[in-house]
Coordinates of C-alpha atoms in Angstrom, one line a residue:
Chain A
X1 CA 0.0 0.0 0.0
X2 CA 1.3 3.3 -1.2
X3 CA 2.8 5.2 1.7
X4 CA 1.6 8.8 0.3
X5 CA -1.6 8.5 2.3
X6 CA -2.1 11.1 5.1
X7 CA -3.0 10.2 8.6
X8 CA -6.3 10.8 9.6
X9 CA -6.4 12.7 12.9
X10 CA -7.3 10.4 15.3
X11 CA -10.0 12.8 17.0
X12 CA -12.3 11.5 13.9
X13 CA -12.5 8.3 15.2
X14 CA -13.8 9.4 18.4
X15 CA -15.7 7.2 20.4
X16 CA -14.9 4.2 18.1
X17 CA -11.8 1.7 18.1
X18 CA -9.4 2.4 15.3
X19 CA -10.1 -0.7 13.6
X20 CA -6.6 -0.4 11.4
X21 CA -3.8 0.3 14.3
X22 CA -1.7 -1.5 12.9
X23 CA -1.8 -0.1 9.3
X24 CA -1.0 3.3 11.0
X25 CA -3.1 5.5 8.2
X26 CA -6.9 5.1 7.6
X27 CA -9.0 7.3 5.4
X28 CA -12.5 7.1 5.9
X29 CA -14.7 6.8 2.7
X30 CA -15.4 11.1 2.6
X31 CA -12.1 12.2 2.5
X32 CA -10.9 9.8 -0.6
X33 CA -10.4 11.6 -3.4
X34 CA -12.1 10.5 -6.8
X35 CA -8.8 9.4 -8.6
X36 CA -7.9 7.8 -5.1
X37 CA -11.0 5.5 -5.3
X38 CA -10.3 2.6 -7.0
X39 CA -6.4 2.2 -4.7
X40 CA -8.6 2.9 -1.5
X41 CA -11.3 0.1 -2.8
X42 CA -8.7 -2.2 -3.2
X43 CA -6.7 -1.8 0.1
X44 CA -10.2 -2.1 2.0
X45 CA -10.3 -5.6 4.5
X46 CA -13.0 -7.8 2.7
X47 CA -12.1 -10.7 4.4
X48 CA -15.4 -12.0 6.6
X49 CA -14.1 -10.7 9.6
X50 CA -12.9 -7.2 8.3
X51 CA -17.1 -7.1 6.4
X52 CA -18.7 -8.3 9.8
X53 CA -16.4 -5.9 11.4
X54 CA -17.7 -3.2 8.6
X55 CA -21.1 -3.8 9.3
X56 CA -20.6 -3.6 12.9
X57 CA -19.2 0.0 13.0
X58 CA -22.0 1.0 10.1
X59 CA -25.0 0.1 12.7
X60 CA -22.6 1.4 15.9
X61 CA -22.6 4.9 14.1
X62 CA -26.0 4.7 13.4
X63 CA -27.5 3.5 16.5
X64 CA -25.3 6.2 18.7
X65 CA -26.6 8.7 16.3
X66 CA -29.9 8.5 16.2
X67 CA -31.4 6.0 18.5
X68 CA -28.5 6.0 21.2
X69 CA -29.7 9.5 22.3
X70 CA -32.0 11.4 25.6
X71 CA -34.5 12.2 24.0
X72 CA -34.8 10.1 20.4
X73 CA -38.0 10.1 18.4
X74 CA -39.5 8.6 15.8
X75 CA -37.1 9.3 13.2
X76 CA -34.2 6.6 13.8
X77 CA -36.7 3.5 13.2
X78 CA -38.6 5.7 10.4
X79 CA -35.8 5.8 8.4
X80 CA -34.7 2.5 8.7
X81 CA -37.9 1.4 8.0
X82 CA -37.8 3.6 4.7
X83 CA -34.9 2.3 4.0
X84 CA -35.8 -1.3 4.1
X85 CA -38.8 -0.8 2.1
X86 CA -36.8 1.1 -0.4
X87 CA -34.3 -2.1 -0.9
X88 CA -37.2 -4.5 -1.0
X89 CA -38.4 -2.4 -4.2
X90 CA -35.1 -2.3 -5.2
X91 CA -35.1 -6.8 -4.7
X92 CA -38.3 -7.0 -6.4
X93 CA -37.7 -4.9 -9.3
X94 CA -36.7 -7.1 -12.4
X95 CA -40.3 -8.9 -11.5
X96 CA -42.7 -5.8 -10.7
X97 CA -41.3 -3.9 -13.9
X98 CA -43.5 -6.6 -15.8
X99 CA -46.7 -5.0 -14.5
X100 CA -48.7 -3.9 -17.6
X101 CA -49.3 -0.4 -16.3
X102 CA -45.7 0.1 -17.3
X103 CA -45.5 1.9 -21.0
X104 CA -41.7 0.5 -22.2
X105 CA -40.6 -2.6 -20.3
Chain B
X1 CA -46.4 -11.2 -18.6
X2 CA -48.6 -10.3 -16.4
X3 CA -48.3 -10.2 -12.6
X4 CA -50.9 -12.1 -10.8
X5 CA -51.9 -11.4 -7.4
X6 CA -50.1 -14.3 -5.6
X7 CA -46.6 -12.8 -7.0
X8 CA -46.4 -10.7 -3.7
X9 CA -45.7 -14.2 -1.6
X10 CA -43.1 -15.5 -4.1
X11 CA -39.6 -14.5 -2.4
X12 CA -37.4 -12.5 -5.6
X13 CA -34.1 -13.1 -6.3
X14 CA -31.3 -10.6 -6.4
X15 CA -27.4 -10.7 -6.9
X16 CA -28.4 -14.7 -5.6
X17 CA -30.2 -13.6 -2.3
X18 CA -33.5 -14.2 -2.1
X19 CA -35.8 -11.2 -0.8
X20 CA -36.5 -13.7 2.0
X21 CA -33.4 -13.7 3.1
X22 CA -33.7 -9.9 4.1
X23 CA -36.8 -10.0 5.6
X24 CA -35.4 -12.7 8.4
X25 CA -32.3 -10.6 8.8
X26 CA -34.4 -7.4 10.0
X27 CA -36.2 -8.3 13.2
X28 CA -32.7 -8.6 14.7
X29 CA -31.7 -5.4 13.8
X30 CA -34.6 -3.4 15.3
X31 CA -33.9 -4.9 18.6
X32 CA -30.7 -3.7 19.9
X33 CA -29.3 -5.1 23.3
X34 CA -29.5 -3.2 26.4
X35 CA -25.8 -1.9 27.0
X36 CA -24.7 -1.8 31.1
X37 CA -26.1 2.0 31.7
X38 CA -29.3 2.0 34.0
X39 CA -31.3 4.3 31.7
X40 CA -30.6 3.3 28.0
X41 CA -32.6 5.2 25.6
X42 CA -36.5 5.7 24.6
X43 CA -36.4 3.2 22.3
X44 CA -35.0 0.4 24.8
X45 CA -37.2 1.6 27.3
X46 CA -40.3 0.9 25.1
X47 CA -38.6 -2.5 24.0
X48 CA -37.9 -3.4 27.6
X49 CA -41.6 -2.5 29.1
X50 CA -43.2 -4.5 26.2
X51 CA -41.2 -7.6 26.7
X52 CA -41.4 -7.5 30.6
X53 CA -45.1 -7.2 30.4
X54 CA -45.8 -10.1 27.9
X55 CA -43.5 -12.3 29.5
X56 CA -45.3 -11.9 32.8
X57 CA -48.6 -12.2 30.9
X58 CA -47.5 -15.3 29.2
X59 CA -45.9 -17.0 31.8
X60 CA -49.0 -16.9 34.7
X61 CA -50.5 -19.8 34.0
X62 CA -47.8 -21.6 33.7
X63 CA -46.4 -23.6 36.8
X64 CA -42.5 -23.5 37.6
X65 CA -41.4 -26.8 34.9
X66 CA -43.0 -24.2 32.2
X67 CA -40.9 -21.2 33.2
X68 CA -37.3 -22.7 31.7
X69 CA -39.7 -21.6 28.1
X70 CA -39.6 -18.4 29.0
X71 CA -36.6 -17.0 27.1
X72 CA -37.9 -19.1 23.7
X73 CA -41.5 -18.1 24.1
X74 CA -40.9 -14.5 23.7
X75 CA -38.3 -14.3 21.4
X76 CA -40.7 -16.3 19.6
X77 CA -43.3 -14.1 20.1
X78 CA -41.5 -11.2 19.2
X79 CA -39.7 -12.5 15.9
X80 CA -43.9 -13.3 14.5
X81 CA -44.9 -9.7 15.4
X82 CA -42.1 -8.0 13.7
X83 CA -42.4 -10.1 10.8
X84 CA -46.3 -9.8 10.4
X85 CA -46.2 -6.1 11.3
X86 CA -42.9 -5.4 8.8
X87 CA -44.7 -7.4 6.0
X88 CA -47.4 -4.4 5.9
X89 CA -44.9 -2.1 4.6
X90 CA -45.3 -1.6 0.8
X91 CA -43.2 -3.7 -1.3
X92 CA -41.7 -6.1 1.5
X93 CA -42.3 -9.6 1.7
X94 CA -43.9 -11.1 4.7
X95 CA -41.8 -14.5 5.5
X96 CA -44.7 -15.8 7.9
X97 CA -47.4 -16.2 4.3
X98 CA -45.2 -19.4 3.6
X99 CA -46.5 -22.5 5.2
X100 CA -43.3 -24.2 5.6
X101 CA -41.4 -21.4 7.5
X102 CA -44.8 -21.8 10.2
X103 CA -44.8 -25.6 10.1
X104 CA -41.4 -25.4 10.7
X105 CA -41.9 -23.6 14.1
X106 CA -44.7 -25.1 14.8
X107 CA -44.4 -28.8 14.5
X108 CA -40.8 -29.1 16.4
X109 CA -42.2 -26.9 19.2
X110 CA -45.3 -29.1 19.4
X111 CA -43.0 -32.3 19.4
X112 CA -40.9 -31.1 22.5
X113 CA -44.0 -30.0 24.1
X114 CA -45.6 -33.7 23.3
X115 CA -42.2 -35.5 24.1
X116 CA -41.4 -33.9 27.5
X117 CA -44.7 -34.4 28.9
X118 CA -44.7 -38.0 27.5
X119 CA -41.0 -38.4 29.4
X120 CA -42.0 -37.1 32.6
X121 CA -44.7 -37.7 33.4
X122 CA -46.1 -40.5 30.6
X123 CA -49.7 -41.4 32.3
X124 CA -50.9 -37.4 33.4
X125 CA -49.8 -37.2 29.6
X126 CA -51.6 -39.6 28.5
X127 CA -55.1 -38.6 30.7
X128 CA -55.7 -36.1 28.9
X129 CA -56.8 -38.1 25.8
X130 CA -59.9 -38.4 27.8
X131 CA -62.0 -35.8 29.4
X132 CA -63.2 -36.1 32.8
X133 CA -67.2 -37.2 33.3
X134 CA -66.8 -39.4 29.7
X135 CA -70.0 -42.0 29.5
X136 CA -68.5 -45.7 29.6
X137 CA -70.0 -46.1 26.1
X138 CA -68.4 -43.3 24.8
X139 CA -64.8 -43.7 25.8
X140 CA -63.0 -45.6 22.8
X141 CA -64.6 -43.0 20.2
X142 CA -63.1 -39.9 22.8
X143 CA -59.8 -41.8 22.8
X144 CA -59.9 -42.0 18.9
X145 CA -61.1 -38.4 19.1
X146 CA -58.3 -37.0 21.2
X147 CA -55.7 -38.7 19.3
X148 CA -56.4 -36.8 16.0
X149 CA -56.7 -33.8 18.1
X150 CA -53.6 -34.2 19.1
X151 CA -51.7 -34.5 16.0
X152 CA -53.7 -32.0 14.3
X153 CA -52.6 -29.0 16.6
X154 CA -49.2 -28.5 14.7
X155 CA -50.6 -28.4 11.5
X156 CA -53.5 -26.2 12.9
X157 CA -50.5 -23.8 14.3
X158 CA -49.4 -23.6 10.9
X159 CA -52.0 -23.4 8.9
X160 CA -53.7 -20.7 11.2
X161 CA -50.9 -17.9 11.0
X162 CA -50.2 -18.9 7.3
X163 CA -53.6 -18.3 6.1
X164 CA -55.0 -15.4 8.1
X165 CA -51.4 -13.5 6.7
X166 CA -52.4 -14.4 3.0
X167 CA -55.8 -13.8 3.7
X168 CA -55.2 -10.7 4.8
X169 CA -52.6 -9.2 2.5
X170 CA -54.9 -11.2 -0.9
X171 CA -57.7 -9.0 0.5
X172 CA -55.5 -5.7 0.7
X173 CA -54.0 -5.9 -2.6
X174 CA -57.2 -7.1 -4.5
X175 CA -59.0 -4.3 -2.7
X176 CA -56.4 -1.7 -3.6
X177 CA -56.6 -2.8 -6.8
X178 CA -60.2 -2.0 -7.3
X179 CA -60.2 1.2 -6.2
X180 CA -56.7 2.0 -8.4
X181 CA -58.9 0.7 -11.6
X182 CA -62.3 2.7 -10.4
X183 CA -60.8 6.1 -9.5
X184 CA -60.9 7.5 -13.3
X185 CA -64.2 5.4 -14.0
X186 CA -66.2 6.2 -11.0
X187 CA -65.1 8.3 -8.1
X188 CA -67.5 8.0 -5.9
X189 CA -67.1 3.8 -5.4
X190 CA -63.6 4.6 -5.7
X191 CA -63.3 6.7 -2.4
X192 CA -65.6 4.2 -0.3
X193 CA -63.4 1.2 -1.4
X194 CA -60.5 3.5 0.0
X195 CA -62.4 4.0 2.9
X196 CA -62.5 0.3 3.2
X197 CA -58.8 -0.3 2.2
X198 CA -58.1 1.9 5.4
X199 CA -60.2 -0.2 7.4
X200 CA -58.6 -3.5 6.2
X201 CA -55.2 -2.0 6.5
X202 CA -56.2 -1.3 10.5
X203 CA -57.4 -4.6 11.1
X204 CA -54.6 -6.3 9.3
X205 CA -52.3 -4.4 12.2
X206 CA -54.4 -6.1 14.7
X207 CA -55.1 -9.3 13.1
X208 CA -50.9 -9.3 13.0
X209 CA -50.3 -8.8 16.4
X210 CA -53.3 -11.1 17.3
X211 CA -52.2 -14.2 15.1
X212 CA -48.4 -13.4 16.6
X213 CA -49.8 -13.8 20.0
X214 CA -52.6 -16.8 19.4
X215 CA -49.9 -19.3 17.8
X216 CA -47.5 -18.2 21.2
X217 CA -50.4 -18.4 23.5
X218 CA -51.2 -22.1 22.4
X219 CA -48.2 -23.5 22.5
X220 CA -48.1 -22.3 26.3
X221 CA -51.2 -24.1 27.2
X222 CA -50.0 -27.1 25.2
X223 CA -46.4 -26.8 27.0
X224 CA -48.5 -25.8 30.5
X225 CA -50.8 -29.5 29.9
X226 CA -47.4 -31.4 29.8
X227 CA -45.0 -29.9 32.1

């Protein structure tokens, strides 16, 4: 991995573990530039610890964002709730794109 | 090709996943675990309240042998109602419309119910294929009687949820349906069938939590008559 990477400042992971200690430099998805994208892709853990360990910090951030807090409302389950229902149409598409209301198939 | 109207209970497949697949996956998301604090946050407190008060519900009439349920019964309980409730989102798929997810529930459940009360305690087991008071003439028919009743409660378990769930969610979409295809036509019928689809919609909520709770409920009482 190219050492020309700058360190994050750790402050940015506050509250989480840095989950790459040993790699010494992490960028987080936002501050990758858009020639730097496909290098950053491809040093990414995809190993099915390093995924579990993705998905585990995804739902961490959200939950202490919007659920995790004094006085949370509705919102945090809404939009997970939207969200779900958006991926289902997303799933079902290549078989509800058939109906004959549709003009061009 | 057209869609027809059972197409909403066939499970889609996408990048190899079935849509199933992602409906089983979401109840245990929406439930996160308490972490070590005292006060967590609203939406644990809800969760917490509504769990301590079904369990407590649930496990009344049952005597102490019962109790070691406890922890299966509600998750149990708790899995059906997010999955009926979720399935009434538009565009989801409801896992609990497919008969072999309930008989798979139901009929292993049943089993241990059957087989623990036949292992402890074989002859109270056994009683109840007769009722109390039977006329002498009448016992070998109750026997007979009592034995198909027996077997017949998994497959009632499983049928019951299955087909009030695709009852329910034929009757929403046919209904929908009709008033989609009579808005331009006639408006008037159009706005009472909507006035109808909101009433099915509401008693689809409570015929979700209901069917949830009945399947639960009778597997207590079959669990309470063996333990």
């Amino acid at each position: 991995m190219a050492n020309s990477n700058p360190t994050v400042k750790i402050d940015r992971l506050q509250g989480t573990q840095d989950p790459f200690p040993e790699k010494g430099s992490y960028k987080r998805l936002m501050d990758v530039k858009l020639g730097e994208l496909g290098s950053w892709l491809g040093g990414r853990d995809f190993t099915p610890n390093g995924i579990i360990s993705a998905v585990r910090r995804g739902h961490d951030r959200y939950y202490n964002k919007y659920i995790n807090v004094k006085k949370g409302g509705i919102g945090g389950v809404a939009m997970l709730l939207v969200g779900y229902v958006a991926l289902s149409y997303l799933w079902e598409y290549d078989h509800i794109k058939h109906d004959r209301w549709r003009k061009y198939h | 090709m057209t869609l027809s109207f059972f197409d909403q209970f066939m499970s889609p497949t996408y990048l190899g996943i079935p849509l199933m697949a992602l409906a089983l996956t979401l109840p245990w998301i929406l439930y996160p675990t308490p972490s070590a604090r005292w006060l967590n946050n609203r939406f644990l407190a809800l969760q917490g309240w509504f769990i301590n008060r079904f369990t407590q519900q649930l496990l009344l009439p049952l005597s102490l042998g019962g109790h070691k349920w406890a922890a299966l019964l509600t998750s149990l309980m708790i899995f059906l109602i997010t999955l009926n409730m979720l399935g009434l989102l538009p565009y989801t798929f409801t896992p609990t419309t497919q008969l072999s997810l309930n008989l798979g529930l139901a009929v292993p459940l049943w089993l241990a119910t059957v087989l623990i009360g036949m292992r402890n305690q074989p002859t109270h087991a056994l009683g109840h294929l007769l009722p109390e008071g039977t006329p002498g003439p009448l016992i070998p028919v109750l026997i007979i009687i009592e034995t198909i009743s027996l077997f017949i409660r998994p497959l009632a378990l499983g049928v019951r949820l299955t087909a009030n769930l695709t009852a329910g969610h034929l009757l929403i979409q046919l209904i929908a349906t009709a008033a989609f295809v009579l808005l331009p036509l006639m408006p008037m019928v159009a706005i009472l069938t909507s006035t109808v689809l909101v009433l099915l919609t509401l008693l689809e909520v409570a015929v979700a939590m209901i069917q949830a709770y009945v399947f639960v409920l009778l597997l207590s009482l079959y669990l309470q008559e063996n333990v």
